[in-house]
Structure formats: structure tokens, C-alpha cells
Coordinates of C-alpha atoms and ligand atoms in Angstrom, one line a residue:
X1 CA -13.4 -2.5 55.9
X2 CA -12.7 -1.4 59.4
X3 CA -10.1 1.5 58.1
X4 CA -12.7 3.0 55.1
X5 CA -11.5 6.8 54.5
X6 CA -14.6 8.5 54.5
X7 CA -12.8 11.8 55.6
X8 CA -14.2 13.2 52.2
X9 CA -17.7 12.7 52.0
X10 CA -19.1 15.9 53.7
X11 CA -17.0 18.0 51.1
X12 CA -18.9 16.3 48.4
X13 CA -22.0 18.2 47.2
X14 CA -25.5 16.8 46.7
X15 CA -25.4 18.8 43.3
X16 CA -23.5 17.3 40.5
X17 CA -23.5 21.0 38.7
X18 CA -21.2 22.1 42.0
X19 CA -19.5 18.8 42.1
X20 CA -18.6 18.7 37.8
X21 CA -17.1 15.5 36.3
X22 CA -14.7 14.9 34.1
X23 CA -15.0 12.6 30.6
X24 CA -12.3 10.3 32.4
X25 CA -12.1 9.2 35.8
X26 CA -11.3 6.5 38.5
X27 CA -14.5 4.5 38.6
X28 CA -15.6 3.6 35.0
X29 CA -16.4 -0.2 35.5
X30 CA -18.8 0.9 38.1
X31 CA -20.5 3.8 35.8
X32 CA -20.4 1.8 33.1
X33 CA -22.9 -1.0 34.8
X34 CA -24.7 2.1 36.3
X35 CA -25.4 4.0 32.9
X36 CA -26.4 0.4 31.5
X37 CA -29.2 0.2 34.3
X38 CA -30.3 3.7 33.4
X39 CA -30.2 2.9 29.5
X40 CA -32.3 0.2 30.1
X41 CA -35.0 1.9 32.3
X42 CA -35.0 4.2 29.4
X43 CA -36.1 1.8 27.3
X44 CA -38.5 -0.4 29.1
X45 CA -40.4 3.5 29.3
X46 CA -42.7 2.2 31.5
X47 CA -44.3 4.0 34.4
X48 CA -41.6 4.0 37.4
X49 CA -38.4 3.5 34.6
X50 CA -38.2 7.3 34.3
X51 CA -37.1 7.9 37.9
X52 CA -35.9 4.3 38.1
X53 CA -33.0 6.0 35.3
X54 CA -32.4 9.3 37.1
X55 CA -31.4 7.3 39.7
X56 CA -28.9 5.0 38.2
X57 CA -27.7 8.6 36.4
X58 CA -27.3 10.4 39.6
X59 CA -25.5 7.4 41.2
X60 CA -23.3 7.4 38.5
X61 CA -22.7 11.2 38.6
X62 CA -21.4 10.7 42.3
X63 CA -18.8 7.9 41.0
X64 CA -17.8 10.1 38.2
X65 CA -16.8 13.1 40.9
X66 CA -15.2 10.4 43.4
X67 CA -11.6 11.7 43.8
X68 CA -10.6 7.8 44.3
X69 CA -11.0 4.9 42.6
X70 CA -14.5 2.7 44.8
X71 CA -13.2 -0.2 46.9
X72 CA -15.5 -0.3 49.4
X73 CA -19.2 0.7 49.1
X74 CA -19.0 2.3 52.7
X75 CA -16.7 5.0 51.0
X76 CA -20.3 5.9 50.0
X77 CA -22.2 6.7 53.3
X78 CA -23.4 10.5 53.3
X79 CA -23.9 10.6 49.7
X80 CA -27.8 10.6 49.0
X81 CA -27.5 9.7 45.5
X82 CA -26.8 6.2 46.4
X83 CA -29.7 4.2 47.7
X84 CA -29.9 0.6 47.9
X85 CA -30.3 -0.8 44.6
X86 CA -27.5 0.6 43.5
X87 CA -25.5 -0.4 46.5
X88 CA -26.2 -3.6 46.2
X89 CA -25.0 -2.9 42.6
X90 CA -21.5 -1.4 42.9
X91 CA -21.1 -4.3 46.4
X92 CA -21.5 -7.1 43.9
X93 CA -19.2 -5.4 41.2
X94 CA -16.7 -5.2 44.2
X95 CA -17.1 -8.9 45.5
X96 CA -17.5 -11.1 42.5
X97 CA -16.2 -8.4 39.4
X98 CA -19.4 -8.1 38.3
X99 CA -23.7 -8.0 39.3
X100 CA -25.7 -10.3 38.0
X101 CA -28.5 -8.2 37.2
X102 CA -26.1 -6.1 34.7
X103 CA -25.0 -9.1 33.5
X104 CA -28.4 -10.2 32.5
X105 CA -29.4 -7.2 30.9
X106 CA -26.1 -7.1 28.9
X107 CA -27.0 -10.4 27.8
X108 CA -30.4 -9.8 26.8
X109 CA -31.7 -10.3 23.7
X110 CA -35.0 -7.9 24.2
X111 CA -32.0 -5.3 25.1
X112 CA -29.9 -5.9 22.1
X113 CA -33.0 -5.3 20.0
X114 CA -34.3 -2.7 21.9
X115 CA -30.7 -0.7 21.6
X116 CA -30.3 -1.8 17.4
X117 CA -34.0 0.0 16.7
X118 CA -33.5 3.3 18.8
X119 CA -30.3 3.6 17.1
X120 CA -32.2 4.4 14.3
X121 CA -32.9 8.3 13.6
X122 CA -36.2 9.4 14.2
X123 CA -36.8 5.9 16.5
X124 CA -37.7 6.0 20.1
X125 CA -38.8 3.1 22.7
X126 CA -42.3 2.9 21.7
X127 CA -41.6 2.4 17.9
X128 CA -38.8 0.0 19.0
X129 CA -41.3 -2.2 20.5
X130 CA -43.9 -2.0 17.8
X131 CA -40.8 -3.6 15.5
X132 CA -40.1 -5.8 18.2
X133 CA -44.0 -7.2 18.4
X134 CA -43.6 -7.7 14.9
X135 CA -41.0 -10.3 15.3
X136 CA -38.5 -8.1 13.6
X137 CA -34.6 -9.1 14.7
X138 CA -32.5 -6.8 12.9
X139 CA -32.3 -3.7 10.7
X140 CA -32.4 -6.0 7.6
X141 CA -35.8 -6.8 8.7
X142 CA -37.2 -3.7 9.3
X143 CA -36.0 -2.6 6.0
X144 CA -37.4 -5.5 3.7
X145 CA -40.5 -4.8 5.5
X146 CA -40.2 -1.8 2.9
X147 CA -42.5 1.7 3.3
X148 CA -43.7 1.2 7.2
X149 CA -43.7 5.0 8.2
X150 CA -44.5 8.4 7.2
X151 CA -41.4 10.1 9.3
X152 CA -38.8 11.4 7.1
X153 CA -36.6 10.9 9.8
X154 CA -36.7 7.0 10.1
X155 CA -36.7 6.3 6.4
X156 CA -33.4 8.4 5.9
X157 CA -32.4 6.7 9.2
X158 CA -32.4 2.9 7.8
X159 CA -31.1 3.9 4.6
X160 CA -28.0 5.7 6.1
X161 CA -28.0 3.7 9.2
X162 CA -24.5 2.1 9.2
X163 CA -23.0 5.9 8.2
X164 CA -24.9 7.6 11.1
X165 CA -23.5 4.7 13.6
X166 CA -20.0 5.4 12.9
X167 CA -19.3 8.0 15.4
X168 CA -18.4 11.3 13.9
X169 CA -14.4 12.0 14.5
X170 CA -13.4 15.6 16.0
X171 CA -11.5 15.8 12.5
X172 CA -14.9 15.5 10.6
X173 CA -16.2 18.0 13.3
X174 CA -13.3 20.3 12.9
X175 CA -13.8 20.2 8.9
X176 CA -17.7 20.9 9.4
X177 CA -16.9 23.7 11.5
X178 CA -14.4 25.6 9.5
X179 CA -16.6 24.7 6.5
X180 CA -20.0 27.0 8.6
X181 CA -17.0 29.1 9.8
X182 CA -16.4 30.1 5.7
X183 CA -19.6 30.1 5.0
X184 CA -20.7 32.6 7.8
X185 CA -18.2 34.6 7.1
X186 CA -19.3 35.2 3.7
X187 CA -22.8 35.4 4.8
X188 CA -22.4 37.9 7.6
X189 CA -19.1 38.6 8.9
X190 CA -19.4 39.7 12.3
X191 CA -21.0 36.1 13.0
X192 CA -19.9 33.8 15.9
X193 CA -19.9 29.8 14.8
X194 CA -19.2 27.8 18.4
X195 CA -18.9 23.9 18.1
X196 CA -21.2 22.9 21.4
X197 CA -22.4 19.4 22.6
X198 CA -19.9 16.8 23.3
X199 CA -16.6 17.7 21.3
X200 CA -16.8 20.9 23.7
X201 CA -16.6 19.0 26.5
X202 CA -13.5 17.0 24.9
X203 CA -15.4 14.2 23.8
X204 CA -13.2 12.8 20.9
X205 CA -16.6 11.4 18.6
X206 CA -20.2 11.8 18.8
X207 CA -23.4 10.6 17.4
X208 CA -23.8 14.3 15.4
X209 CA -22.3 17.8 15.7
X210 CA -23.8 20.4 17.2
X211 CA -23.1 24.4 16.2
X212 CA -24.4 27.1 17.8
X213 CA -24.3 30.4 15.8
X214 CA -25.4 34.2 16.8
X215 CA -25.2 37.9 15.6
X216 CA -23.3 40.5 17.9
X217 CA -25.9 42.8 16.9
X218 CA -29.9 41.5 18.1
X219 CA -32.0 40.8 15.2
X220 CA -29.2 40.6 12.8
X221 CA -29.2 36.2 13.2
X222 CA -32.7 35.8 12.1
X223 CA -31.8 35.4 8.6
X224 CA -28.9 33.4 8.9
X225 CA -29.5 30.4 8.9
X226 CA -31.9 30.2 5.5
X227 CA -29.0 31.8 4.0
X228 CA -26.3 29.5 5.6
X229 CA -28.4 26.3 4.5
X230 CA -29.1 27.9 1.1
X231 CA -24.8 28.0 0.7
X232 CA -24.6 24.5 2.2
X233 CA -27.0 23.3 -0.8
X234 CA -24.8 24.7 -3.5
X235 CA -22.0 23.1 -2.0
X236 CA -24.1 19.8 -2.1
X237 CA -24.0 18.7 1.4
X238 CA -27.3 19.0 2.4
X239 CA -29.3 15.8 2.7
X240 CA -32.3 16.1 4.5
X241 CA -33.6 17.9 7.5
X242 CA -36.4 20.5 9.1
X243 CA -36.6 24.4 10.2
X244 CA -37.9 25.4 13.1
X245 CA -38.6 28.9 14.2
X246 CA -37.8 30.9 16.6
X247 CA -40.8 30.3 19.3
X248 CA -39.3 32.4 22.1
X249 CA -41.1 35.4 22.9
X250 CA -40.8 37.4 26.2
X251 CA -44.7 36.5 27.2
X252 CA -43.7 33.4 28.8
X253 CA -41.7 35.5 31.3
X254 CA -44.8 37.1 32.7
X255 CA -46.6 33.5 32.8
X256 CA -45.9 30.9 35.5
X257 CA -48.1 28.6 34.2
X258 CA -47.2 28.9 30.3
X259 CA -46.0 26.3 29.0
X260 CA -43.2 27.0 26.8
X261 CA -40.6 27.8 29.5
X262 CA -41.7 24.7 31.5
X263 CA -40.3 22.3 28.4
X264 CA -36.7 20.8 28.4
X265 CA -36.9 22.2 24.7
X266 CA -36.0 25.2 24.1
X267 CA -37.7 28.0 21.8
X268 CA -34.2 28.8 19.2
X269 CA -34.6 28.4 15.2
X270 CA -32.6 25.6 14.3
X271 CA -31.9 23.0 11.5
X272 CA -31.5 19.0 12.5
X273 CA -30.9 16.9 10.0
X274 CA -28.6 14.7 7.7
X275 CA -25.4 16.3 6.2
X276 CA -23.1 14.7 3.1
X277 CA -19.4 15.0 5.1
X278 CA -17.0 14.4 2.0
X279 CA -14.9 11.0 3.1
X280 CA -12.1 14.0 3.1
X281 CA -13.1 15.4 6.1
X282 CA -12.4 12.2 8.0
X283 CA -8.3 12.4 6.9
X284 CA -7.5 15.7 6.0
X285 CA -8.8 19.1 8.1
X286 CA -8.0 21.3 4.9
X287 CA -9.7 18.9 2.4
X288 CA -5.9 18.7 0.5
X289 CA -7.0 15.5 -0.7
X290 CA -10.6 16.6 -2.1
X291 CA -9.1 19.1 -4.1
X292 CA -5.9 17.0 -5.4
X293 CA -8.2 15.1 -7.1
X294 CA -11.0 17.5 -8.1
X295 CA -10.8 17.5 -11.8
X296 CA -12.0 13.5 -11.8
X297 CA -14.6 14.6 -9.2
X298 CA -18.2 15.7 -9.9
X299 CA -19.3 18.9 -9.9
X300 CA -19.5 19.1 -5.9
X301 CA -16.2 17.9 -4.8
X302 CA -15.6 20.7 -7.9
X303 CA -17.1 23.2 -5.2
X304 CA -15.6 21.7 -2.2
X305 CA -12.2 22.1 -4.0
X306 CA -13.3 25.7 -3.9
X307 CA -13.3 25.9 0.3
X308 CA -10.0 24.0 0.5
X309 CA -8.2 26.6 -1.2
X310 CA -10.3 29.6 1.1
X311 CA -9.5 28.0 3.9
X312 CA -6.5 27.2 3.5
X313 CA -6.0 31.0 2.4
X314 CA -6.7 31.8 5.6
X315 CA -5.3 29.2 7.7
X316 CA -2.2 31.6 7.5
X317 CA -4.1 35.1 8.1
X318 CA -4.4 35.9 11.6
X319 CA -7.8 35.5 12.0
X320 CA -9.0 38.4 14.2
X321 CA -12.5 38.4 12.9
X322 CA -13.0 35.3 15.0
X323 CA -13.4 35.8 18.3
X324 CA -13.6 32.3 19.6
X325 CA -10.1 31.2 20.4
X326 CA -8.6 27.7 19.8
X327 CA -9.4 26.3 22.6
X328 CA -13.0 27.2 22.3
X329 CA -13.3 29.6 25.0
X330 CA -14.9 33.4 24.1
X331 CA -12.9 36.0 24.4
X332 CA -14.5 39.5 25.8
X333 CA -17.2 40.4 23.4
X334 CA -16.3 44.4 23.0
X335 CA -16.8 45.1 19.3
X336 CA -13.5 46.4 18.6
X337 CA -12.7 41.6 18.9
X338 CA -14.7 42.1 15.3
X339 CA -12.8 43.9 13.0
X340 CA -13.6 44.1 9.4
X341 CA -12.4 45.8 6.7
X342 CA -14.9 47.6 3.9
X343 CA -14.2 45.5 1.2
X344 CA -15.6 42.2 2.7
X345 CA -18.6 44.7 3.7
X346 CA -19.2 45.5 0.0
X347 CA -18.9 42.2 -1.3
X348 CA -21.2 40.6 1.6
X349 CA -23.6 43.6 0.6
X350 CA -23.2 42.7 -3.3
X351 CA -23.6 38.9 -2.6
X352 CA -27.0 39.5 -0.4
X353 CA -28.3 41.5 -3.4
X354 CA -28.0 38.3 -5.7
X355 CA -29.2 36.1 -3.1
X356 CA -32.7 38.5 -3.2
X357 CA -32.5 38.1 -6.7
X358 CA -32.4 33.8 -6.3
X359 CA -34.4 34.4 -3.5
X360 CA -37.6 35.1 -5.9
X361 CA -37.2 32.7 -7.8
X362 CA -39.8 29.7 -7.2
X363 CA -39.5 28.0 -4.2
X364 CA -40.7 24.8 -5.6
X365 CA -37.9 22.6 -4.5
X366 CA -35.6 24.4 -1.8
X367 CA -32.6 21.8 -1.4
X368 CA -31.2 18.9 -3.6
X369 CA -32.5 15.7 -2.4
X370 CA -35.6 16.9 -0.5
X371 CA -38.3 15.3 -2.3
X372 CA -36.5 11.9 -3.0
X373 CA -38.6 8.8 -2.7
X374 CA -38.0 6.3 0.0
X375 CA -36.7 3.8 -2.7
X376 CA -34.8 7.1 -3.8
X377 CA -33.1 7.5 -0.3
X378 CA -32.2 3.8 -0.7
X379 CA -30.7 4.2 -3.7
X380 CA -28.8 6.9 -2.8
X381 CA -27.6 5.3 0.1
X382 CA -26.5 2.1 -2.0
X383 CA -24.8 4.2 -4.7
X384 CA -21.3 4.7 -5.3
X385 CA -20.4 7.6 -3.3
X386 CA -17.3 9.4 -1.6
X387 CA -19.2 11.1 1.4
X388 CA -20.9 9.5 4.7
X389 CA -24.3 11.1 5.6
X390 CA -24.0 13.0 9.1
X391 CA -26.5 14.1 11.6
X392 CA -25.9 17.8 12.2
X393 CA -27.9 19.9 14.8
X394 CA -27.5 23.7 13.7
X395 CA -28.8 26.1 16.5
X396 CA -29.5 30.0 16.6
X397 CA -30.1 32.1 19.1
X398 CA -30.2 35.9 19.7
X399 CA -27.0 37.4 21.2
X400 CA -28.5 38.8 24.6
X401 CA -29.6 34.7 24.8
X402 CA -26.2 33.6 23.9
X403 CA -24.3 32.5 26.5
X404 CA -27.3 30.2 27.9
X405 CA -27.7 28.9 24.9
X406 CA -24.0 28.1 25.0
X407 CA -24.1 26.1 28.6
X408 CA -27.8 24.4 27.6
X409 CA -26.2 23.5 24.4
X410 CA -23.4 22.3 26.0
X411 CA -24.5 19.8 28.3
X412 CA -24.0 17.5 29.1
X413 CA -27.7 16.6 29.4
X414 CA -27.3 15.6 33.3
X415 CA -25.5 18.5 33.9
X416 CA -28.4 20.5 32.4
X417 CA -30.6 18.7 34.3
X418 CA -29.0 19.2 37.6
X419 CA -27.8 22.9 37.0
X420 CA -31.7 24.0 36.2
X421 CA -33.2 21.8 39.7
X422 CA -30.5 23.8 41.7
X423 CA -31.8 26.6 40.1
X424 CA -35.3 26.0 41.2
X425 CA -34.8 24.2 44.4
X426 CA -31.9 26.5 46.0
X427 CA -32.4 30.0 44.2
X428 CA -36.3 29.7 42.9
X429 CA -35.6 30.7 39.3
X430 CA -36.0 29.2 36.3
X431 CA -32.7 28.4 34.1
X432 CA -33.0 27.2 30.4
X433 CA -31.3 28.1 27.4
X434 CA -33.0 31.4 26.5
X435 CA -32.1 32.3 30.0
X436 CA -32.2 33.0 34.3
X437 CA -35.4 34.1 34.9
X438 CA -37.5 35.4 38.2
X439 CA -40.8 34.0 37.6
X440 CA -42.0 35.9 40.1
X441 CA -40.9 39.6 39.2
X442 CA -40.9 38.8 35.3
X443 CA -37.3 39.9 35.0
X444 CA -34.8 38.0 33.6
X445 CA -30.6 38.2 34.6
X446 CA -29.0 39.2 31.4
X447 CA -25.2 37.8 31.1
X448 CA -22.7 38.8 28.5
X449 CA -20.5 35.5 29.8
X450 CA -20.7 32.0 30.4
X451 CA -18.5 32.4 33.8
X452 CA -21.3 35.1 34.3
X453 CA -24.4 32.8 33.9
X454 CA -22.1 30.8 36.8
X455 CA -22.0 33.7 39.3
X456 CA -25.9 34.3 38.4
X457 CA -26.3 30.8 39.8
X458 CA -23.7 31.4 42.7
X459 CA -21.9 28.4 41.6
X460 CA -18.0 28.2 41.1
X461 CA -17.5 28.0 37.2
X462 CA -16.9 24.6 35.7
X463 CA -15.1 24.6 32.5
X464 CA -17.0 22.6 29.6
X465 CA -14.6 19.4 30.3
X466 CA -16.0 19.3 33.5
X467 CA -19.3 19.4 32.4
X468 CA -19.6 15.6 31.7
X469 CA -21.6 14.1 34.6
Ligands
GTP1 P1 -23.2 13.2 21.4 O1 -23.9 14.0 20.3 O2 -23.6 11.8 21.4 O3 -21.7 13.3 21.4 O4 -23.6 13.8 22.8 P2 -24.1 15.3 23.1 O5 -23.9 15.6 24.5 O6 -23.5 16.3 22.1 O7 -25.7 15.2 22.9 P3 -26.7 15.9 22.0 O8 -26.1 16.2 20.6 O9 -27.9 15.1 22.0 O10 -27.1 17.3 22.7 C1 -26.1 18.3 22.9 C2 -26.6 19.1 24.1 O11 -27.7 19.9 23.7 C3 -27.1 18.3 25.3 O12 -26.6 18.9 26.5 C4 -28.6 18.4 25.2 O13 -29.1 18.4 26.5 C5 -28.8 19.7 24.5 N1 -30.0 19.6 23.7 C6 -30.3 18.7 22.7 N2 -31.5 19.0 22.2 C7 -31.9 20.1 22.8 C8 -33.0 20.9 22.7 O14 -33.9 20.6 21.9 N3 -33.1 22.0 23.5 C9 -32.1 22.3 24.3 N4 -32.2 23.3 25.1 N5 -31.0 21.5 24.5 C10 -30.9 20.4 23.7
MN2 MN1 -24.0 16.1 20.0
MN3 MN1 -27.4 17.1 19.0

């Protein structure tokens, strides 16, 4: 320990935003047992745990930028993100291979349970415990208990539990995607679909898929997303979910003490829910396989035959109505990027008309399965089927908002976190999703950008795969 290289600790930054991290890095046995600590302060929820796990998080962070892999804990000195605890942590990881303390946890059986029932859609700490004062050990129990809740959102959650565990693959992500891509295009063209959350940082699965859309011209998304969901329901692959509206109004800006900018939640209109992903979109991107075997399929496998052969169709165009490139990065958003010829105008104009016509029809029962029973749900669940329910976040927001939407919807959620306190603490404005904002003058810095919401924040730009602290 005499020769310890600490020749790079002073070029480190006390903000993880500056610093970024990568999904992989040299140090993982040592975040591991550090995001395990911070998991389970989570979930004890008890009066000190919250900064007890922003703690363990930030520690982590610092591990996750270390250009070298930790063999010493005095490589560590100057870094005030690591305070004791968690020295005493990552020393006995060093000395022994592992820390008791982790160890214990990992073994715990209050832990275990704890992580099975917040698992569960809908399910946080608090409910978690309630099942666990009930003596309940396992899902099974919870679910012979039978009707035990009025949230939608947990009874769909035990019913589909073991298909919303499996992490969704990027290829299921990738099929979703081109599937809203089709849709939107049909809906209204000049549309932008972007895959956020953790597939656009690089993550390979997650525990749902998150889209962002928006309209190049303001006020042309509002009705989007009714009519996206509306095409999503014809196409059977809409399970269960809930609307909100857009909340966002520019009063907050001239209000320090309002309350809506202050919340981590933002203000967009959105759909989360539960999505039917045919088991298709799990092998093959261009759903060859749904439509090879359509005729013996029923009636919505019929329909998803119909989007294999669209987008396959244009698989082969060159698809210069999409301005997001391959690799998910935006290209300049000058108007000429959004071509369109007259024809798909006119047949998007057409197609609107007999949506109004639908439209007033009576809106008793908007989407397929959205007044099933809780033994309904079960069944469902139980029956014979050739799709795996999927928990999909769909997110709107008006183009002059776009491009924060983009970075808060792209996390990660400590990045966000760190990104907004810089904000605050170093430049004394307010970031969230809808945008930078001087509380102070009212004004808001409008960017047309995410490398431009960076210089905003006078921070070099980190690309989304750097984004994963
Ligand atoms: P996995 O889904 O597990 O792969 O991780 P993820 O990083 O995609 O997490 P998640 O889907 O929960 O959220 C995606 C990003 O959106 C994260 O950075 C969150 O902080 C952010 N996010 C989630 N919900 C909200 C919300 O209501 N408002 C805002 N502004 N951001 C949100
Ligand atoms: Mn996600
Ligand atoms: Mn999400």
C-alpha cells in the first residue's frame, strides 16, 4: 500500500453527470455489493434509508468512472463520495473477497421477500410489507389470497408476473419500435418515434420499453397518442394501461414555490401499461415467422401478418422520412430531413376522416381487455397463448420540449438525478424534462439539440452509453 497511484484523483469530478459511466467497467464486484446496500435501504423505506441509498448509489457512481480496476481503498482518498461505511465496505471486499454485511443481506430471507413482492407491477415497499406481516412467502400466496386490492396495476401484475420478469430483449424492443414506427407513420407522418430508457444507453434487456414520440410542428402531437393506442387496439396488443395528460403549462415558470416543477415527475401525456408482444418479436425482427403461419392464426396474428409485409416493404426503401439514424442519434432537425410525398398526405388525410367517423361512435369500452375481471385477467394469463404481456411506457412531449424530454427520459435515473443538483447547486436553474429554466427571470433556455441542452449546462456532452451511472 506504500506505492498507491493516486495521481488521478484530482481529475476526477465530484459530479457523476461530468464524470459519465459506462454500462461496463473495471469494478463490478464492488458496485455490485454497493447497489445491493442501496437496494436494500430502498426497501427498509424507513426514515434515514433514503439518504442511506444515495449514498451507496453515489459511491458506486465513483467506482463505475474509476479508470482502473480498485485494489486498494486508498486509491479512493479525495473522492467525497466515499465515506466510511462504504470504505469499510469495498476494504473487506478487498481483504477477505467479500463483506459480511452484504453477505447477510444477500442471504436474507426478509430481503428475498421484500425483492419477490416489489417485483410485482404496481407494488412498492410499503405494500411489500403489508404481504409480508401477513405471513405471505411467495407469489403463490399472494395470489390464492385471491381479490386483495383495488389497483389495476397489481392484479394484472400477479397474473402476468412471470412474463413481466423475463427481461424484455432489444429484439422484442426493436420489433415494438418498428411496429409504433409503422403505426406513426400512418397516423402522422412527419412524427419522430425514439426508443429512450435503457436500450439507448446500450443496455441489452430491460424491465419495459420506453418510447418517446413528438410532432416537428407544436401542437400537432396532442392527438397522437389516442390515435396511436386506438391502432395498437386493432392490432390486439393492448392489454391494459392509463392516460395521462399533458399537465405542463408555462405558469409554473413564473412560480418558485409551485409545485409541479419541484416533482421528479414530469408533466408529458403518456400511456404505461401492459402490451401483448407476439412470441415473434422475441426471434424474428420482421415477424417472418408470424406471418408464415398466419392462416392457422386468429384473427390478430391475421393483422400482425399485415405489418410484417409493411415493414418489410420498407425495410428496402431508404427511409428518409425518419430522421433518427441507426444508431439512435438525431440528425439536424431542418424540415427539408422530413420529406413526404402527397399521396401518403391524402391517404393520412382520408384515414383521419374515418377515424372521426369511429371516433363517434360510443365510447363505452375503448380497448379490448379493459373491463376484464380479476378472475378474467387470470384466465387470460393461464390461457393458451402465443404472446408474453410487456410493460411499455409511451411518452409525449411537445417538440420545443423535446430534446429534455429525450436526456430525462434517458437516464439513467442517477444521472438525472446528478445532472438536475449540478444544475441547481453550480448554475441556480432548474433542469427537468420539459426544460432549463431561470426561476428567477421566468425564462426558460430553449434547445433544438441534446449536445445543446449539454452546452446550456456547460458540461462536455456525454453520449447516452455513458449515461449509466
Ligand atoms: P429498465 O427499464 O429497467 O431497463 O431501466 P430504465 O433506465 O429504462 O428505467 P425506467 O424505464 O424506469 O425509466 C427510464 C428513464 O425515464 C429513467 O431515466 C427514469 O428516471 C425516467 N423516468 C421514469 N419515469 C419517469 C417520469 O415519470 N418522469 C420522468 N421525467 N422521467 C421518468
Ligand atoms: Mn425502461
Ligand atoms: Mn419505464
Amino acid at each position: 500500500a506504500d506505492h498507491v497511484d493516486t495521481s488521478n484523483v484530482t481529475e476526477v469530478s465530484d459530479w457523476a453527470c461530468k464524470r459519465g459511466a459506462t454500462l461496463t467497467h473495471c469494478n463490478e464486484k464492488f458496485t455490485e455489493a454497493l447497489e445491493l446496500l442501496q437496494n436494500h435501504a430502498e426497501l427498509r423505506n424507513e426514515a434515514s434509508d433514503y439518504s442511506r441509498a444515495l449514498a451507496f448509489r453515489r459511491a458506486s457512481c465513483v467506482l463505475k468512472s474509476l479508470p482502473f480496476a480498485l485494489t486498494d481503498v486508498q486509491q479512493l482518498i479525495g473522492y467525497k463520495d466515499i465515506g466510511e461505511h462504504v470504505r469499510k465496505v469495498l476494504a473487506d471486499i478487498l481483504d477477505y473477497g467479500s463483506s459480511p454485511e452484504v453477505e447477510e443481506i444477500r442471504n436474507s430471507e426478509w430481503f428475498h421477500k421484500m425483492k419477490l413482492f416489489t417485483n410485482v407491477f404496481g407494488v412498492g415497499p410499503a405494500i411489500a410489507k403489508s404481504w409480508i406481516d401477513k405471513g405471505w412467502q411467495s407469489i403463490a400466496d399472494v395470489r390464492l389470497a385471491g381479490s386483495i386490492n383495488k389497483d389495476w396495476r397489481i392484479s394484472w401484475g400477479l397474473a402476468f408476473y412471470e412474463d413481466l420478469l423475463t427481461p424484455v430483449t432489444m429484439q422484442e424492443a426493436e420489433a415494438f419500435e418498428t411496429l409504433i414506427r409503422t403505426e406513426m407513420k400512418k397516423i402522422s407522418p412527419l412524427s419522430i418515434v425514439t426508443v429512450t430508457g435503457g436500450f439507448r444507453r446500450g443496455k441489452s434487456n430491460g424491465h419495459d420499453i420506453d418510447i418517446l414520440m413528438t410532432h416537428p410542428d407544436e401542437g400537432a402531437e396532442t392527438n397522437i397518442l389516442s390515435k396511436l393506442m386506438g391502432a395498437l387496439n386493432k392490432c390486439d396488443l393492448v392489454l391494459k394501461g392509463y392516460f395521462t395528460q399533458n399537465t405542463f403549462s408555462s405558469e409554473m415558470l413564473s412560480d418558485d414555490s409551485k409545485k409541479g416543477l419541484r416533482s421528479h415527475f414530469d408533466h408529458f401525456e403518456k400511456w404505461i401499461g401492459i402490451c401483448k408482444f407476439p412470441k415473434s418479436f422475441q426471434t424474428d425482427r420482421k415477424l417472418q415467422s408470424v406471418r408464415d403461419s398466419s392462416e392457422t392464426l386468429p384473427e390478430s396474428a391475421q393483422q400482425l401478418s399485415h405489418y410484417s409485409r409493411t415493414i418489410q416493404h420498407q425495410d428496402v426503401l431508404p427511409s428518409e422520412h425518419v430522421n433518427i439514424s441507426a444508431d439512435n442519434t438525431m440528425s439536424p432537425c431542418s424540415k427539408h430531413t422530413f420529406k413526404t410525398d402527397d399521396k401518403q398526405k391524402s391517404l393520412t388525410l382520408k384515414r383521419e376522416r374515418t377515424e372521426m367517423l369511429e371516433d363517434s361512435s360510443p365510447k363505452s369500452k375503448r380497448f379490448k381487455y379493459e373491463d376484464l375481471s380479476e378472475k378474467e385477467v387470470i384466465s387470460l394469463a393461464n390461457s393458451d397463448r402465443n404472446w408474453t404481456a410487456r410493460r411499455v411506457d409511451l411518452i409525449v412531449s411537445p417538440y420545443s420540449q423535446y430534446y429534455y424530454a429525450l436526456v430525462g427520459w434517458t437516464g439513467s435515473k442517477h444521472f438525472n438525478r446528478d445532472i438536475r443538483l449540478y444544475a441547481q447547486k453550480v448554475l441556480g436553474l432548474r433542469l427537468t424534462s420539459h426544460g432549463l429554466f431561470d426561476m428567477k427571470k421566468g425564462e426558460a433556455l430553449p434547445a433544438s439539440s441534446e449536445e445543446e441542452v449539454f452546452r446550456h449546462l456547460q458540461l462536455p456532452y456525454r453520449d447516452p452509453m455513458e449515461r449509466n451511472c
